[in-house]
Coordinates of C-alpha atoms and ligand atoms in Angstrom, one line a residue:
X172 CA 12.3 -2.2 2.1
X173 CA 14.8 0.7 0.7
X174 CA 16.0 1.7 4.6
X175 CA 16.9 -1.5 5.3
X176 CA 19.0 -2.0 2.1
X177 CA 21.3 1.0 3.2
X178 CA 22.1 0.1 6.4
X179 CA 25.7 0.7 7.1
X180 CA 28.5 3.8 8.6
X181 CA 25.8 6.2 8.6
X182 CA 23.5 4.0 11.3
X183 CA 26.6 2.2 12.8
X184 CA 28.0 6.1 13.4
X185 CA 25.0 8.0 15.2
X186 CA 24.6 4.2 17.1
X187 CA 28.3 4.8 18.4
X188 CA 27.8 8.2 19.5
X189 CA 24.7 7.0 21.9
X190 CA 27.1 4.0 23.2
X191 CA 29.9 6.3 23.4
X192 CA 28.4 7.8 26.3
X193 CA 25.6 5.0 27.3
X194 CA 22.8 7.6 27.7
X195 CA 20.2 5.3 26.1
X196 CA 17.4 7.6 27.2
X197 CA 15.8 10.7 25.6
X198 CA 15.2 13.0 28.1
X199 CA 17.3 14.4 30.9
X200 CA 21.0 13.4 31.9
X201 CA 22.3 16.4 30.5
X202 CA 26.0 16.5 32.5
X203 CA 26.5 12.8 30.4
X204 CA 25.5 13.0 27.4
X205 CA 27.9 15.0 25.9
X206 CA 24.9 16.9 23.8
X207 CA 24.4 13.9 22.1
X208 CA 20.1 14.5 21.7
X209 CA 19.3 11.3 18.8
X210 CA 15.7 11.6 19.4
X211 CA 15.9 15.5 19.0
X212 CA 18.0 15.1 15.9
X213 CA 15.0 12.3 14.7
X214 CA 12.6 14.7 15.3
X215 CA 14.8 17.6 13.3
X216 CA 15.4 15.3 10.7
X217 CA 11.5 14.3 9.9
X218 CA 10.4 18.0 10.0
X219 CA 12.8 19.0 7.2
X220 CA 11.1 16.2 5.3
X221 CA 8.1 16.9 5.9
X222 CA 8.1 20.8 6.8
X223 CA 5.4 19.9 9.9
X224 CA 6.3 22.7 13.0
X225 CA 6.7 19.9 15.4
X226 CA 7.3 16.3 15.7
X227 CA 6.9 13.8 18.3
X228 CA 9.5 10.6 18.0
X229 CA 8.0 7.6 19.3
X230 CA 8.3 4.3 20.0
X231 CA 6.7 2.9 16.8
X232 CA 4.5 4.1 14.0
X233 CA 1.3 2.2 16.2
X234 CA 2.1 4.5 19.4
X235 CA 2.5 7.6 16.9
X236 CA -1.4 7.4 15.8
X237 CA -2.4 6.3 18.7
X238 CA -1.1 9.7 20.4
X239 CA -2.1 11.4 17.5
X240 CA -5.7 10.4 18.0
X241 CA -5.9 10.7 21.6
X242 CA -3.8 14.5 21.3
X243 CA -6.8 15.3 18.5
X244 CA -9.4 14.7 21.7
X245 CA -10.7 11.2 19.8
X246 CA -12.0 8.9 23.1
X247 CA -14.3 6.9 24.2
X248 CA -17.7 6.4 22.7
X249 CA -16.7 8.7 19.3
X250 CA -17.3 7.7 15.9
X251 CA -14.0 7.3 13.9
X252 CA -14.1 6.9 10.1
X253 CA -11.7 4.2 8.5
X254 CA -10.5 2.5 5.8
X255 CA -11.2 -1.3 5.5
X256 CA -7.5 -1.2 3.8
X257 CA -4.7 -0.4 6.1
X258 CA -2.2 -2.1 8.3
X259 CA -4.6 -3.1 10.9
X260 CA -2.7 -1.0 13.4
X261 CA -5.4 2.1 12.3
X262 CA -8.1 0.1 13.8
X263 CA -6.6 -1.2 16.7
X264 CA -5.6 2.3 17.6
X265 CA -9.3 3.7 17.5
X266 CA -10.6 0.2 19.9
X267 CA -7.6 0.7 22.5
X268 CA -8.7 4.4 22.5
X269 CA -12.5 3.1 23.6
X270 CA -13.5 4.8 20.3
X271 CA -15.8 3.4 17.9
X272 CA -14.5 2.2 13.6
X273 CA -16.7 3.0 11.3
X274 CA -15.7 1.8 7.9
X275 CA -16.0 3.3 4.6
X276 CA -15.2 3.2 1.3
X277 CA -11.7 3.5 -0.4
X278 CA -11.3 4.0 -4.0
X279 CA -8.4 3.7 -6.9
X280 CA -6.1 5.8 -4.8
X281 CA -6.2 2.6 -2.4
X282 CA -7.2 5.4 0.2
X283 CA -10.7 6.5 1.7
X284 CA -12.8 8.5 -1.2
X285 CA -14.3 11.9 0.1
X286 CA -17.8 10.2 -1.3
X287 CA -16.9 7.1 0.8
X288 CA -16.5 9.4 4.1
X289 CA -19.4 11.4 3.1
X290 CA -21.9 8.3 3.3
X291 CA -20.3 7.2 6.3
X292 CA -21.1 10.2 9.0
X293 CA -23.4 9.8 11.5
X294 CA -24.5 12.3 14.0
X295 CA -22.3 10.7 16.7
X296 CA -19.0 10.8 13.7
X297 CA -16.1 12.7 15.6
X298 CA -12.9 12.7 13.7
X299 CA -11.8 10.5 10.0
X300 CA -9.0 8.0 10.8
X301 CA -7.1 8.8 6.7
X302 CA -4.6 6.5 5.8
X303 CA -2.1 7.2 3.0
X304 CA -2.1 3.4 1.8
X305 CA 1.1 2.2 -0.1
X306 CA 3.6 5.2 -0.1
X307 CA 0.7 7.4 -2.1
X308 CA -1.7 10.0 -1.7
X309 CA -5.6 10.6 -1.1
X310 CA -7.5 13.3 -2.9
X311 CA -6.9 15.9 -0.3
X312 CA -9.1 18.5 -1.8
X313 CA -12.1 16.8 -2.1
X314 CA -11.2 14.9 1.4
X315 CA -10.7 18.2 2.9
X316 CA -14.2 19.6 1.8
X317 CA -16.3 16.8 3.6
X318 CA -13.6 17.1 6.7
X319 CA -14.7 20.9 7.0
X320 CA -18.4 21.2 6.1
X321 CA -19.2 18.5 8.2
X322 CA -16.3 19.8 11.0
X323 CA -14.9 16.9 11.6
X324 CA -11.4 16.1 12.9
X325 CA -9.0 14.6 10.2
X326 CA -5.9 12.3 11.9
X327 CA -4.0 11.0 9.1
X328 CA -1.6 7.6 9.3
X329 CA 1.2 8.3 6.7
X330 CA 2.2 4.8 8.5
X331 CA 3.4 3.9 4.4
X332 CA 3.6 7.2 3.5
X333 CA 6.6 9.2 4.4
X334 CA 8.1 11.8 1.8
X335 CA 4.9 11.5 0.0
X336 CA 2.6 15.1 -0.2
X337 CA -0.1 16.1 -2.0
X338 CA 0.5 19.8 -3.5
X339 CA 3.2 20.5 -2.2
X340 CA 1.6 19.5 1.7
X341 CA 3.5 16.3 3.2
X342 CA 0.7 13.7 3.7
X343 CA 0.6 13.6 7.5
X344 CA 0.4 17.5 7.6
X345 CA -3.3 18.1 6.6
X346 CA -5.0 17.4 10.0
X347 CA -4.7 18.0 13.6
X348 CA -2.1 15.3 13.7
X349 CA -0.5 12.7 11.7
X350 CA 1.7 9.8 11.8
X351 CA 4.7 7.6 10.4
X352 CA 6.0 4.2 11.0
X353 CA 9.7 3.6 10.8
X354 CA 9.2 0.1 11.1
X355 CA 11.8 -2.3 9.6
X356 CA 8.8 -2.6 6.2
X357 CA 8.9 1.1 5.6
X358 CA 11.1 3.4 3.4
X359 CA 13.4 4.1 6.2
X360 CA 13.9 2.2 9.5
X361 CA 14.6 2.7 13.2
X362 CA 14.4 -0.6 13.6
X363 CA 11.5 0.3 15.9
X364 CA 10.3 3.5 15.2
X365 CA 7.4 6.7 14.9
X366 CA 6.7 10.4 14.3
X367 CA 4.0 12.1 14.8
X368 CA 3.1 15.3 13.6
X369 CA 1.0 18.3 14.2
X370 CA 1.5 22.1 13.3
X371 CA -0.6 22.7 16.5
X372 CA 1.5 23.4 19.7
X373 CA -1.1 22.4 22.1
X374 CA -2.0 19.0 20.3
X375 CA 1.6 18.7 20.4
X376 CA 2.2 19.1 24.1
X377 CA -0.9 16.7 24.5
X378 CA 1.2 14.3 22.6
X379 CA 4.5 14.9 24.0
X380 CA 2.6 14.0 27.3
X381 CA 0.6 11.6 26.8
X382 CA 3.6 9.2 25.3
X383 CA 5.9 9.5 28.9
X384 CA 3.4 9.4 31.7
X385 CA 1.7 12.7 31.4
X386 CA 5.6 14.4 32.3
X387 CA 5.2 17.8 30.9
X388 CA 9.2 18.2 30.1
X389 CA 9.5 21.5 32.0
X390 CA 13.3 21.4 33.4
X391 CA 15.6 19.1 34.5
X392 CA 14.5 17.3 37.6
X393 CA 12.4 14.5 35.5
X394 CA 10.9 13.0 39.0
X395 CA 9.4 17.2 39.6
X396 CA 7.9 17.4 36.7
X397 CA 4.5 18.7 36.5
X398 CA 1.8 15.7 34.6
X399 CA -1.2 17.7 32.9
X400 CA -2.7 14.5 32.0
X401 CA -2.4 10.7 32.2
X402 CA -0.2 9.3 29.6
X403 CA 1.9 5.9 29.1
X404 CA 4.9 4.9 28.0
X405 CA 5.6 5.4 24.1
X406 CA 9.0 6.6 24.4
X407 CA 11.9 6.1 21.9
X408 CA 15.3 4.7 22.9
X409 CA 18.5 7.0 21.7
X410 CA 19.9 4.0 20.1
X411 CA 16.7 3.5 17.7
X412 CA 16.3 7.0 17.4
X413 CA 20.0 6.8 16.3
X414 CA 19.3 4.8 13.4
X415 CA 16.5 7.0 12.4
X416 CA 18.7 9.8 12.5
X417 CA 20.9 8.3 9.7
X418 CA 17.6 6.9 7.8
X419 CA 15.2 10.0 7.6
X420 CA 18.6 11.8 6.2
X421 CA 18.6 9.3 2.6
X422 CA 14.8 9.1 1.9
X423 CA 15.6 11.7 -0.3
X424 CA 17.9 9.4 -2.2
X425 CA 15.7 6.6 -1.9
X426 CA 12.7 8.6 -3.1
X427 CA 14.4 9.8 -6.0
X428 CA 15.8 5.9 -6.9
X429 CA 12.7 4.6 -6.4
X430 CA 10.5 6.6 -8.2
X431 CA 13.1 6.4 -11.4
X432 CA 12.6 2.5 -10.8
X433 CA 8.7 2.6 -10.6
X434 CA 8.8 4.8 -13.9
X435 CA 10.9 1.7 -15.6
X436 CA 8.4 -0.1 -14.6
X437 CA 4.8 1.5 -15.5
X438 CA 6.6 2.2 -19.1
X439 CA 7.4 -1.1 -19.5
X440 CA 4.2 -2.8 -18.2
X441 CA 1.8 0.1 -19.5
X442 CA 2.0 -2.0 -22.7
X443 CA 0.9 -4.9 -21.3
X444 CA -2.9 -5.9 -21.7
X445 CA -4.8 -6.1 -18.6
X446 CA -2.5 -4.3 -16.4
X447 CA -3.4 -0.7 -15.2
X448 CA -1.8 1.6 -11.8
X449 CA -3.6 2.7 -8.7
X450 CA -4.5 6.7 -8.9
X451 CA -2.6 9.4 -6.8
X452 CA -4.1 12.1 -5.9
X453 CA -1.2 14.3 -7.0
X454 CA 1.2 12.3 -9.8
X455 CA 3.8 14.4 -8.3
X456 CA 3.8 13.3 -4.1
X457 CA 4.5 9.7 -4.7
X458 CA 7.1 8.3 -2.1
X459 CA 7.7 5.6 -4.4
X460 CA 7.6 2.7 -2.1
X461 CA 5.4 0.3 -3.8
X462 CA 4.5 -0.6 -7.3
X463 CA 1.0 -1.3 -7.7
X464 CA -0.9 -2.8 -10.9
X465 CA -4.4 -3.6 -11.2
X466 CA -6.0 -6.5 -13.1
X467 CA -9.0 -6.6 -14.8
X468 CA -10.3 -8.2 -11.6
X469 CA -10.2 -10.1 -8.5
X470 CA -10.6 -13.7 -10.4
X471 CA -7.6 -12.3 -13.3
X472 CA -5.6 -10.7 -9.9
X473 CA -5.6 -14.4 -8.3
X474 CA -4.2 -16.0 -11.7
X475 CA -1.5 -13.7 -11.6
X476 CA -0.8 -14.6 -8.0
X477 CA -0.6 -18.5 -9.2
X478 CA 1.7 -17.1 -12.3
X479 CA 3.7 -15.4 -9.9
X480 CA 4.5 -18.1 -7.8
X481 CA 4.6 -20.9 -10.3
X482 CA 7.7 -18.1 -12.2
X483 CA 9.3 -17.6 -8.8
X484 CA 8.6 -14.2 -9.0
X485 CA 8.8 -12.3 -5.2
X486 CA 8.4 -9.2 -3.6
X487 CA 4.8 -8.7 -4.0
X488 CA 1.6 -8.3 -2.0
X489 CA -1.8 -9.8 -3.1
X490 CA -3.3 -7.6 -0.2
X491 CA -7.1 -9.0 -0.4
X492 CA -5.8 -12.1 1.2
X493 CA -3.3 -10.6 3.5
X494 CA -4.4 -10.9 6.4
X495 CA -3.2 -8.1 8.4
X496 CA -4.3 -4.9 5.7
X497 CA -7.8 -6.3 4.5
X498 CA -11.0 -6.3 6.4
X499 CA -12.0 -9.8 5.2
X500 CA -9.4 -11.6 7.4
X501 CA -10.2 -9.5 10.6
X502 CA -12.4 -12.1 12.3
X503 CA -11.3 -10.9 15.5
X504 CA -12.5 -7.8 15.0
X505 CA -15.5 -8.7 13.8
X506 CA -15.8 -10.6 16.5
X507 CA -14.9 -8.6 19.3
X508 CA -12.0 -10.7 20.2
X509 CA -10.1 -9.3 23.3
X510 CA -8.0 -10.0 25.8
X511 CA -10.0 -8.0 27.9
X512 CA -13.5 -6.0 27.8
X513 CA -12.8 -2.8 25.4
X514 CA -15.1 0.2 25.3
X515 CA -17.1 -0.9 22.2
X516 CA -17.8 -3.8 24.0
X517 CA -19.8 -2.1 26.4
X518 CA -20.9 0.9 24.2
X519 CA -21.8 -1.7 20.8
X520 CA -20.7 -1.4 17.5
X521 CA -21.5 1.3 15.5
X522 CA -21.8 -1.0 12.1
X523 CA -22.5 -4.8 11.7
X524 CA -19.1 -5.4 11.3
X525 CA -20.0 -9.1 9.5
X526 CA -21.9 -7.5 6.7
X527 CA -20.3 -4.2 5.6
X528 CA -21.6 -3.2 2.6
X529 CA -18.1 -2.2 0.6
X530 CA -18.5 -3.3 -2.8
X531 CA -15.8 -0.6 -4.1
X532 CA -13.1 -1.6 -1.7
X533 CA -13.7 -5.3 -2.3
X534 CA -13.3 -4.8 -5.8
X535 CA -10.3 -2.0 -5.8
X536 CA -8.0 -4.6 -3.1
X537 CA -9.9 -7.9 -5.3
X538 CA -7.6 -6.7 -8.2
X539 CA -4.4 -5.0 -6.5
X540 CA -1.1 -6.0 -6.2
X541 CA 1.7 -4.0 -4.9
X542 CA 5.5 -4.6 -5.3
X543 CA 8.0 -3.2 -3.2
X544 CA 10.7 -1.4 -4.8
X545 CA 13.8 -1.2 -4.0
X546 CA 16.0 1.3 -4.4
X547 CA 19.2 -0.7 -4.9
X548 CA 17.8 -2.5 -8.3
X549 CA 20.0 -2.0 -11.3
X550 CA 18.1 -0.4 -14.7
X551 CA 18.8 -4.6 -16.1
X552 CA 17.2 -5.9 -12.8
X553 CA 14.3 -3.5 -12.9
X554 CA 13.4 -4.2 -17.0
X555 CA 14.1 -7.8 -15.9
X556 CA 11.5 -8.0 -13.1
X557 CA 9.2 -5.9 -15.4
X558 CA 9.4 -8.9 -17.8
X559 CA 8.9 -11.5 -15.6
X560 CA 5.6 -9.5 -14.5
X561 CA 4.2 -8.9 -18.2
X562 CA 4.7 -12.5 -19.2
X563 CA 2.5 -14.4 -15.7
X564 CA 0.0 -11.2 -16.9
X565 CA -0.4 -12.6 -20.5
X566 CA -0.7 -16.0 -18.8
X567 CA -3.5 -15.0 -16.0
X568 CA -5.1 -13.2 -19.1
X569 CA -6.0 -15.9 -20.8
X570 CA -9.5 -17.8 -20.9
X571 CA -9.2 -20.6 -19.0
X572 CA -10.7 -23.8 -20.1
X573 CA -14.1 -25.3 -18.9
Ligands
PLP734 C1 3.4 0.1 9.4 C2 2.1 0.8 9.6 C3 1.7 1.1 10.8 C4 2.3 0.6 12.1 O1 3.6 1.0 12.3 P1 4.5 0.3 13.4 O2 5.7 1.1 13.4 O3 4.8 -1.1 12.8 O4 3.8 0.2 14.7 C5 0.5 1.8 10.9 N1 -0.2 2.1 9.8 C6 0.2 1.8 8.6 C7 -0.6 2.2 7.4 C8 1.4 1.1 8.4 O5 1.8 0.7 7.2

């Protein structure tokens, strides 16, 4: 969790400045607030990073692709491709919309595969729900081919995957809209936190509206306002925004610490037998937030797991039994369980949701596990952990006995 690990004057400074003049809200109040704009300067901040034209702060990365479907026209009753593999906030998104998951295959970039999209489309297939999974990149190329033959609408969730790009392109960037969590798990925190992104102005304005009650944020008498459309409430606070601010402004330190750490790392356990990396779809657009080996398989991945615990070893995820990222612990959403009747409820299911056939995903998450890195290791802590995962490997390797 780098953000977290770098909290201090920076936050504590851009938090004072909101408190200095209490002006906790984003919009409006202009005569108080001593030009003191945190969510503007969020927004500022995340666009240098990622070079999108605008960006939407937001109350968390959930509300960000949420708004970022709904501003790409995704509703009720259309077909959304997704990846079994995600924080299960993708797929919650798509149901609260009234839209329908369809899931399909990832692959060793732990993201969808343009082949797994392809034999997922149906006639009724509106848009592809892409998530960046574990601070990498999906093959955009190939991804982008089957997105514009078959004219589909690509949203990304870059939820994991801020400062990461493909090409050059920030991840987030290659659709109508994308999105980021600044959660307190990602590589920098606003506490409470999202962006959104388009390069779109009109998808933008549907965005900037649809997270404050429709208010279309022409002039300064908020209660005047026009309201194009119906919107909620996904707004950012100036004191998270705040700490944002002074977040989004190291990622490029943490990037740069983290990737030298995740380097230590693959040299080290690159010699190790049984132990490979997950793919990127460009080496160079790694955000470095996760180390993440594959074993042989899932049966060698769960020994390793044991090994790992029995050594003390932490700061992992054995994702294929997590149950908020992997499609085998979502019983509720195989089950339709709601608090109250959704739109697929009423429409049905596009899939059997209780016997996806997804033997590559099963077997890519069966045999992943991801560390977090952290950018405040030492070179001796790094080789150190790198040690400590190499000698449970060799363990887990090992035949066991009848
Ligand atoms: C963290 C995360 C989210 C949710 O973000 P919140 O800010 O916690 O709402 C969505 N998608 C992915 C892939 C994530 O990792």
């Amino acid at each position: 969790m780098p953000g977290t690990e770098l909290f201090g004057a920076e936050e504590r400074k851009e938090i004072e400045d909101v408190l200095s003049t209490g002006i906790m809200f984003r919009f409006n109040h202009e005569a108080q607030r001593n030009n003191i704009w945190k969510a503007k300067d969020f927004e500022e901040e995340a666009k240098k990073i990622t070079k999108a034209k605008y960006a939407l702060a937001v109350s968390n990365g959930s509300a960000a692709i949420m708004a970022a479907l709904a501003a790409s026209g995704i509703g009720a009753g259309d077909e959304v491709i997704c990846p079994p593999f995600t924080y299960i906030a993708t797929v919650e998104a798509v149901l609260m919309l009234g839209a329908l998951p369809v899931f399909a295959e990832i692959d060793e970039t732990l993201c969808l595969s343009a082949s797994g999209i392809k034999n997922a489309i149906t006639p009724k297939t509106k848009a592809v729900c892409l998530v960046h999974m574990c601070g990498g990149n999906a093959n955009m190329d190939e991804i982008m081919t089957v997105i514009n033959e078959n004219k589909l609408i690509l949203v990304e969730d870059a939820g994991q995957a801020f400062a990461a790009s493909y090409k050059g392109v920030a991840t987030g960037c290659f659709g109508k809209a994308g999105a980021y969590s600044f959660d307190f798990f990602k590589i920098a925190t606003a506490g409470e936190g999202g962006i959104l992104v388009t390069n779109d102005e009109s998808t933008f304005k549907l965005a900037d509206s649809y997270c404050d009650h429709g208010h279309d944020h022409v002039g300064n008498n908020r209660g005047m306002e026009n309201h194009p459309i119906i919107g909620f409430n996904y707004r950012i606070s100036e004191l998270h925004a705040a700490v944002g601010v002074a977040q989004t402004r190291k990622v490029p330190f943490i990037r740069t610490e983290n990737l030298k750490h995740k380097k230590t790392l693959q040299n080290h356990l690159s010699k190790t037998e049984g132990i490979s990396f997950s793919k990127l779809g460009d080496d160079n657009g790694d955000s470095g937030t996760f180390l993440n080996i594959f074993l042989p398989n899932t049966e060698i991945a769960k020994r390793t797991v044991d090994e790992f615990n029995k050594a003390g070893v932490s700061g992992f995820n054995y994702w294929y039994t997590n149950m908020y990222h992997f499609i085998n612990q979502w019983d509720h959403i195989k089950n339709l369980k709601t608090a109250s009747k959704l739109a697929i409820q009423v429409l049905g299911a596009p899939q059997d949701y209780n016997n996806l056939n997804i033997p590559k995903s099963q077997e890519v998450v069966g045999k992943l596990i991801s560390f977090g890195i952290r950018c405040t290791w030492t070179e001796e802590q790094t080789k150190e952990l790198a040690e400590k995962i190499s000698a449970c490997v060799v363990k887990a390797m090992q035949p066991v006995n009848a």
